[in-house]
Amino acid sequence: KSFQSVYSNIGASCNVGDSIEVIVSDMVKRPLFPETLSALDSIGKKVNISLLSNADDVFLGPVVGRIGRTFGCVISSESSRCYKPNPKIFNDITQQLKLRPDQLLYVGDRQWEDVHGPKLCGMATAWINRDHVPRDPNLSEPDHIITSLCEVSKLIN
């Protein structure tokens, strides 16, 4: 509906299905960060890894397949019917894992979605700040600030 609305507003006669196909194709082909697979292997030797994403299933499924690693659980915004930082999506992962929020370390690269949201639920957080962006003082403070997924392994006892 969004594509149809935009195309109608600008007077374009574009095929909505083709537009969606191009976006999905582009998103699932985006390169992983160089350290992703080795970092997941290192972390996975110490703890079970789960994945929680604001992506819908059509985007997330192919990316998870491309990663080629096993996750404890995978939760998409679509399956949870809400987006980060809504507490529901974080509560969904604790329920699926049968763990308390204080037993989890949530790792992500966005202050609002990946630090503020899980902190509201009682999770410890690690903010991947690859670009050395100043921390927003109006949002929850992360427990850890790192610059690469490789650093997560060192945070796990």
PDB file of N, CA and C in Angstrom, residues 70-129:
ATOM      1  N   THR A  70      23.747 -21.556  13.607  1.00  0.00           N
ATOM      2  CA  THR A  70      22.538 -21.910  14.340  1.00  0.00           C
ATOM      3  C   THR A  70      22.315 -20.906  15.460  1.00  0.00           C
ATOM      4  N   PHE A  71      21.093 -20.427  15.577  1.00  0.00           N
ATOM      5  CA  PHE A  71      20.732 -19.484  16.637  1.00  0.00           C
ATOM      6  C   PHE A  71      19.751 -20.152  17.591  1.00  0.00           C
ATOM      7  N   GLY A  72      19.863 -19.787  18.884  1.00  0.00           N
ATOM      8  CA  GLY A  72      18.944 -20.318  19.883  1.00  0.00           C
ATOM      9  C   GLY A  72      17.503 -20.034  19.507  1.00  0.00           C
ATOM     10  N   CYS A  73      17.250 -18.830  19.085  1.00  0.00           N
ATOM     11  CA  CYS A  73      15.968 -18.460  18.506  1.00  0.00           C
ATOM     12  C   CYS A  73      16.173 -17.226  17.637  1.00  0.00           C
ATOM     13  N   VAL A  74      15.258 -17.036  16.727  1.00  0.00           N
ATOM     14  CA  VAL A  74      15.281 -15.871  15.844  1.00  0.00           C
ATOM     15  C   VAL A  74      13.917 -15.214  15.945  1.00  0.00           C
ATOM     16  N   ILE A  75      13.916 -13.944  16.305  1.00  0.00           N
ATOM     17  CA  ILE A  75      12.663 -13.195  16.416  1.00  0.00           C
ATOM     18  C   ILE A  75      12.741 -11.983  15.503  1.00  0.00           C
ATOM     19  N   SER A  76      11.743 -11.853  14.660  1.00  0.00           N
ATOM     20  CA  SER A  76      11.646 -10.692  13.778  1.00  0.00           C
ATOM     21  C   SER A  76      10.566  -9.759  14.312  1.00  0.00           C
ATOM     22  N   SER A  77      10.612  -8.530  13.859  1.00  0.00           N
ATOM     23  CA  SER A  77       9.555  -7.595  14.232  1.00  0.00           C
ATOM     24  C   SER A  77       8.208  -8.110  13.729  1.00  0.00           C
ATOM     25  N   GLU A  78       8.230  -8.776  12.603  1.00  0.00           N
ATOM     26  CA  GLU A  78       6.994  -9.320  12.051  1.00  0.00           C
ATOM     27  C   GLU A  78       6.408 -10.398  12.956  1.00  0.00           C
ATOM     28  N   SER A  79       7.250 -11.318  13.423  1.00  0.00           N
ATOM     29  CA  SER A  79       6.740 -12.390  14.283  1.00  0.00           C
ATOM     30  C   SER A  79       6.307 -11.865  15.646  1.00  0.00           C
ATOM     31  N   SER A  80       6.953 -10.802  16.105  1.00  0.00           N
ATOM     32  CA  SER A  80       6.601 -10.217  17.400  1.00  0.00           C
ATOM     33  C   SER A  80       5.470  -9.195  17.283  1.00  0.00           C
ATOM     34  N   ARG A  81       5.226  -8.751  16.074  1.00  0.00           N
ATOM     35  CA  ARG A  81       4.193  -7.751  15.783  1.00  0.00           C
ATOM     36  C   ARG A  81       4.445  -6.409  16.458  1.00  0.00           C
ATOM     37  N   CYS A  82       5.724  -6.079  16.570  1.00  0.00           N
ATOM     38  CA  CYS A  82       6.120  -4.766  17.079  1.00  0.00           C
ATOM     39  C   CYS A  82       7.583  -4.549  16.709  1.00  0.00           C
ATOM     40  N   TYR A  83       8.039  -3.337  16.885  1.00  0.00           N
ATOM     41  CA  TYR A  83       9.417  -2.986  16.556  1.00  0.00           C
ATOM     42  C   TYR A  83      10.176  -2.585  17.805  1.00  0.00           C
ATOM     43  N   LYS A  84      11.496  -2.837  17.788  1.00  0.00           N
ATOM     44  CA  LYS A  84      12.349  -2.309  18.845  1.00  0.00           C
ATOM     45  C   LYS A  84      12.224  -0.791  18.808  1.00  0.00           C
ATOM     46  N   PRO A  85      12.173  -0.123  19.904  1.00  0.00           N
ATOM     47  CA  PRO A  85      12.480  -0.542  21.266  1.00  0.00           C
ATOM     48  C   PRO A  85      11.274  -0.978  22.104  1.00  0.00           C
ATOM     49  N   ASN A  86      10.159  -1.337  21.477  1.00  0.00           N
ATOM     50  CA  ASN A  86       8.989  -1.786  22.228  1.00  0.00           C
ATOM     51  C   ASN A  86       9.382  -2.948  23.146  1.00  0.00           C
ATOM     52  N   PRO A  87       9.098  -2.844  24.442  1.00  0.00           N
ATOM     53  CA  PRO A  87       9.485  -3.909  25.379  1.00  0.00           C
ATOM     54  C   PRO A  87       8.952  -5.295  25.002  1.00  0.00           C
ATOM     55  N   LYS A  88       7.837  -5.355  24.293  1.00  0.00           N
ATOM     56  CA  LYS A  88       7.249  -6.649  23.946  1.00  0.00           C
ATOM     57  C   LYS A  88       8.226  -7.528  23.164  1.00  0.00           C
ATOM     58  N   ILE A  89       8.946  -6.955  22.230  1.00  0.00           N
ATOM     59  CA  ILE A  89       9.849  -7.762  21.402  1.00  0.00           C
ATOM     60  C   ILE A  89      10.990  -8.349  22.246  1.00  0.00           C
ATOM     61  N   PHE A  90      11.438  -7.604  23.254  1.00  0.00           N
ATOM     62  CA  PHE A  90      12.492  -8.106  24.144  1.00  0.00           C
ATOM     63  C   PHE A  90      11.923  -9.142  25.114  1.00  0.00           C
ATOM     64  N   ASN A  91      10.696  -8.930  25.567  1.00  0.00           N
ATOM     65  CA  ASN A  91      10.053  -9.922  26.426  1.00  0.00           C
ATOM     66  C   ASN A  91       9.798 -11.219  25.664  1.00  0.00           C
ATOM     67  N   ASP A  92       9.493 -11.103  24.373  1.00  0.00           N
ATOM     68  CA  ASP A  92       9.283 -12.308  23.559  1.00  0.00           C
ATOM     69  C   ASP A  92      10.533 -13.184  23.532  1.00  0.00           C
ATOM     70  N   ILE A  93      11.698 -12.566  23.425  1.00  0.00           N
ATOM     71  CA  ILE A  93      12.924 -13.368  23.360  1.00  0.00           C
ATOM     72  C   ILE A  93      13.224 -14.017  24.712  1.00  0.00           C
ATOM     73  N   THR A  94      12.968 -13.307  25.806  1.00  0.00           N
ATOM     74  CA  THR A  94      13.203 -13.923  27.120  1.00  0.00           C
ATOM     75  C   THR A  94      12.261 -15.104  27.328  1.00  0.00           C
ATOM     76  N   GLN A  95      11.026 -14.972  26.872  1.00  0.00           N
ATOM     77  CA  GLN A  95      10.066 -16.069  27.017  1.00  0.00           C
ATOM     78  C   GLN A  95      10.465 -17.271  26.164  1.00  0.00           C
ATOM     79  N   GLN A  96      10.885 -17.027  24.939  1.00  0.00           N
ATOM     80  CA  GLN A  96      11.287 -18.151  24.078  1.00  0.00           C
ATOM     81  C   GLN A  96      12.521 -18.863  24.614  1.00  0.00           C
ATOM     82  N   LEU A  97      13.438 -18.085  25.180  1.00  0.00           N
ATOM     83  CA  LEU A  97      14.664 -18.677  25.720  1.00  0.00           C
ATOM     84  C   LEU A  97      14.483 -19.228  27.128  1.00  0.00           C
ATOM     85  N   LYS A  98      13.361 -18.872  27.749  1.00  0.00           N
ATOM     86  CA  LYS A  98      13.086 -19.263  29.141  1.00  0.00           C
ATOM     87  C   LYS A  98      14.185 -18.755  30.078  1.00  0.00           C
ATOM     88  N   LEU A  99      14.563 -17.490  29.860  1.00  0.00           N
ATOM     89  CA  LEU A  99      15.573 -16.826  30.682  1.00  0.00           C
ATOM     90  C   LEU A  99      15.024 -15.496  31.179  1.00  0.00           C
ATOM     91  N   ARG A 100      15.584 -15.041  32.288  1.00  0.00           N
ATOM     92  CA  ARG A 100      15.237 -13.710  32.802  1.00  0.00           C
ATOM     93  C   ARG A 100      16.040 -12.661  32.028  1.00  0.00           C
ATOM     94  N   PRO A 101      15.529 -11.444  31.942  1.00  0.00           N
ATOM     95  CA  PRO A 101      16.274 -10.392  31.241  1.00  0.00           C
ATOM     96  C   PRO A 101      17.685 -10.187  31.794  1.00  0.00           C
ATOM     97  N   ASP A 102      17.857 -10.335  33.111  1.00  0.00           N
ATOM     98  CA  ASP A 102      19.184 -10.104  33.698  1.00  0.00           C
ATOM     99  C   ASP A 102      20.174 -11.230  33.389  1.00  0.00           C
ATOM    100  N   GLN A 103      19.725 -12.264  32.691  1.00  0.00           N
ATOM    101  CA  GLN A 103      20.607 -13.350  32.274  1.00  0.00           C
ATOM    102  C   GLN A 103      21.102 -13.174  30.835  1.00  0.00           C
ATOM    103  N   LEU A 104      20.689 -12.078  30.208  1.00  0.00           N
ATOM    104  CA  LEU A 104      21.011 -11.860  28.800  1.00  0.00           C
ATOM    105  C   LEU A 104      21.889 -10.634  28.601  1.00  0.00           C
ATOM    106  N   LEU A 105      22.700 -10.683  27.568  1.00  0.00           N
ATOM    107  CA  LEU A 105      23.447  -9.521  27.094  1.00  0.00           C
ATOM    108  C   LEU A 105      22.923  -9.228  25.698  1.00  0.00           C
ATOM    109  N   TYR A 106      22.338  -8.054  25.536  1.00  0.00           N
ATOM    110  CA  TYR A 106      21.809  -7.659  24.234  1.00  0.00           C
ATOM    111  C   TYR A 106      22.859  -6.809  23.525  1.00  0.00           C
ATOM    112  N   VAL A 107      23.202  -7.186  22.312  1.00  0.00           N
ATOM    113  CA  VAL A 107      24.247  -6.505  21.547  1.00  0.00           C
ATOM    114  C   VAL A 107      23.626  -5.910  20.288  1.00  0.00           C
ATOM    115  N   GLY A 108      23.900  -4.631  20.048  1.00  0.00           N
ATOM    116  CA  GLY A 108      23.377  -3.995  18.843  1.00  0.00           C
ATOM    117  C   GLY A 108      24.090  -2.694  18.554  1.00  0.00           C
ATOM    118  N   ASP A 109      23.795  -2.122  17.399  1.00  0.00           N
ATOM    119  CA  ASP A 109      24.519  -0.920  16.982  1.00  0.00           C
ATOM    120  C   ASP A 109      23.679   0.358  16.953  1.00  0.00           C
ATOM    121  N   ARG A 110      22.504   0.319  17.526  1.00  0.00           N
ATOM    122  CA  ARG A 110      21.649   1.509  17.565  1.00  0.00           C
ATOM    123  C   ARG A 110      21.316   1.858  19.015  1.00  0.00           C
ATOM    124  N   GLN A 111      21.508   3.126  19.354  1.00  0.00           N
ATOM    125  CA  GLN A 111      21.284   3.542  20.742  1.00  0.00           C
ATOM    126  C   GLN A 111      19.817   3.395  21.152  1.00  0.00           C
ATOM    127  N   TRP A 112      18.911   3.836  20.313  1.00  0.00           N
ATOM    128  CA  TRP A 112      17.492   3.830  20.666  1.00  0.00           C
ATOM    129  C   TRP A 112      16.956   2.401  20.700  1.00  0.00           C
ATOM    130  N   GLU A 113      17.112   1.689  19.609  1.00  0.00           N
ATOM    131  CA  GLU A 113      16.532   0.356  19.498  1.00  0.00           C
ATOM    132  C   GLU A 113      17.284  -0.700  20.297  1.00  0.00           C
ATOM    133  N   ASP A 114      18.622  -0.636  20.295  1.00  0.00           N
ATOM    134  CA  ASP A 114      19.436  -1.731  20.814  1.00  0.00           C
ATOM    135  C   ASP A 114      20.037  -1.496  22.193  1.00  0.00           C
ATOM    136  N   VAL A 115      19.896  -0.298  22.709  1.00  0.00           N
ATOM    137  CA  VAL A 115      20.355  -0.025  24.075  1.00  0.00           C
ATOM    138  C   VAL A 115      19.167   0.379  24.937  1.00  0.00           C
ATOM    139  N   HIS A 116      18.482   1.408  24.529  1.00  0.00           N
ATOM    140  CA  HIS A 116      17.382   1.932  25.338  1.00  0.00           C
ATOM    141  C   HIS A 116      16.286   0.877  25.543  1.00  0.00           C
ATOM    142  N   GLY A 117      15.876   0.222  24.471  1.00  0.00           N
ATOM    143  CA  GLY A 117      14.813  -0.782  24.563  1.00  0.00           C
ATOM    144  C   GLY A 117      15.126  -1.923  25.516  1.00  0.00           C
ATOM    145  N   PRO A 118      16.242  -2.622  25.316  1.00  0.00           N
ATOM    146  CA  PRO A 118      16.538  -3.738  26.217  1.00  0.00           C
ATOM    147  C   PRO A 118      16.824  -3.304  27.654  1.00  0.00           C
ATOM    148  N   LYS A 119      17.389  -2.113  27.831  1.00  0.00           N
ATOM    149  CA  LYS A 119      17.635  -1.626  29.197  1.00  0.00           C
ATOM    150  C   LYS A 119      16.308  -1.437  29.933  1.00  0.00           C
ATOM    151  N   LEU A 120      15.271  -0.984  29.224  1.00  0.00           N
ATOM    152  CA  LEU A 120      13.951  -0.822  29.840  1.00  0.00           C
ATOM    153  C   LEU A 120      13.407  -2.155  30.351  1.00  0.00           C
ATOM    154  N   CYS A 121      13.871  -3.246  29.758  1.00  0.00           N
ATOM    155  CA  CYS A 121      13.415  -4.584  30.146  1.00  0.00           C
ATOM    156  C   CYS A 121      14.332  -5.262  31.153  1.00  0.00           C
ATOM    157  N   GLY A 122      15.429  -4.612  31.513  1.00  0.00           N
ATOM    158  CA  GLY A 122      16.333  -5.186  32.502  1.00  0.00           C
ATOM    159  C   GLY A 122      17.493  -5.979  31.938  1.00  0.00           C
ATOM    160  N   MET A 123      17.747  -5.847  30.651  1.00  0.00           N
ATOM    161  CA  MET A 123      18.870  -6.565  30.040  1.00  0.00           C
ATOM    162  C   MET A 123      20.143  -5.735  30.116  1.00  0.00           C
ATOM    163  N   ALA A 124      21.269  -6.418  30.216  1.00  0.00           N
ATOM    164  CA  ALA A 124      22.565  -5.757  30.041  1.00  0.00           C
ATOM    165  C   ALA A 124      22.736  -5.514  28.543  1.00  0.00           C
ATOM    166  N   THR A 125      23.466  -4.458  28.206  1.00  0.00           N
ATOM    167  CA  THR A 125      23.613  -4.113  26.794  1.00  0.00           C
ATOM    168  C   THR A 125      25.062  -3.835  26.421  1.00  0.00           C
ATOM    169  N   ALA A 126      25.381  -4.142  25.182  1.00  0.00           N
ATOM    170  CA  ALA A 126      26.661  -3.758  24.585  1.00  0.00           C
ATOM    171  C   ALA A 126      26.323  -3.023  23.292  1.00  0.00           C
ATOM    172  N   TRP A 127      26.745  -1.773  23.225  1.00  0.00           N
ATOM    173  CA  TRP A 127      26.493  -0.948  22.044  1.00  0.00           C
ATOM    174  C   TRP A 127      27.710  -1.001  21.137  1.00  0.00           C
ATOM    175  N   ILE A 128      27.529  -1.496  19.918  1.00  0.00           N
ATOM    176  CA  ILE A 128      28.604  -1.495  18.934  1.00  0.00           C
ATOM    177  C   ILE A 128      28.600  -0.121  18.266  1.00  0.00           C
ATOM    178  N   ASN A 129      29.576   0.684  18.622  1.00  0.00           N
ATOM    179  CA  ASN A 129      29.683   2.051  18.109  1.00  0.00           C
ATOM    180  C   ASN A 129      30.852   2.113  17.124  1.00  0.00           C
TER     181      ASN A 129
END
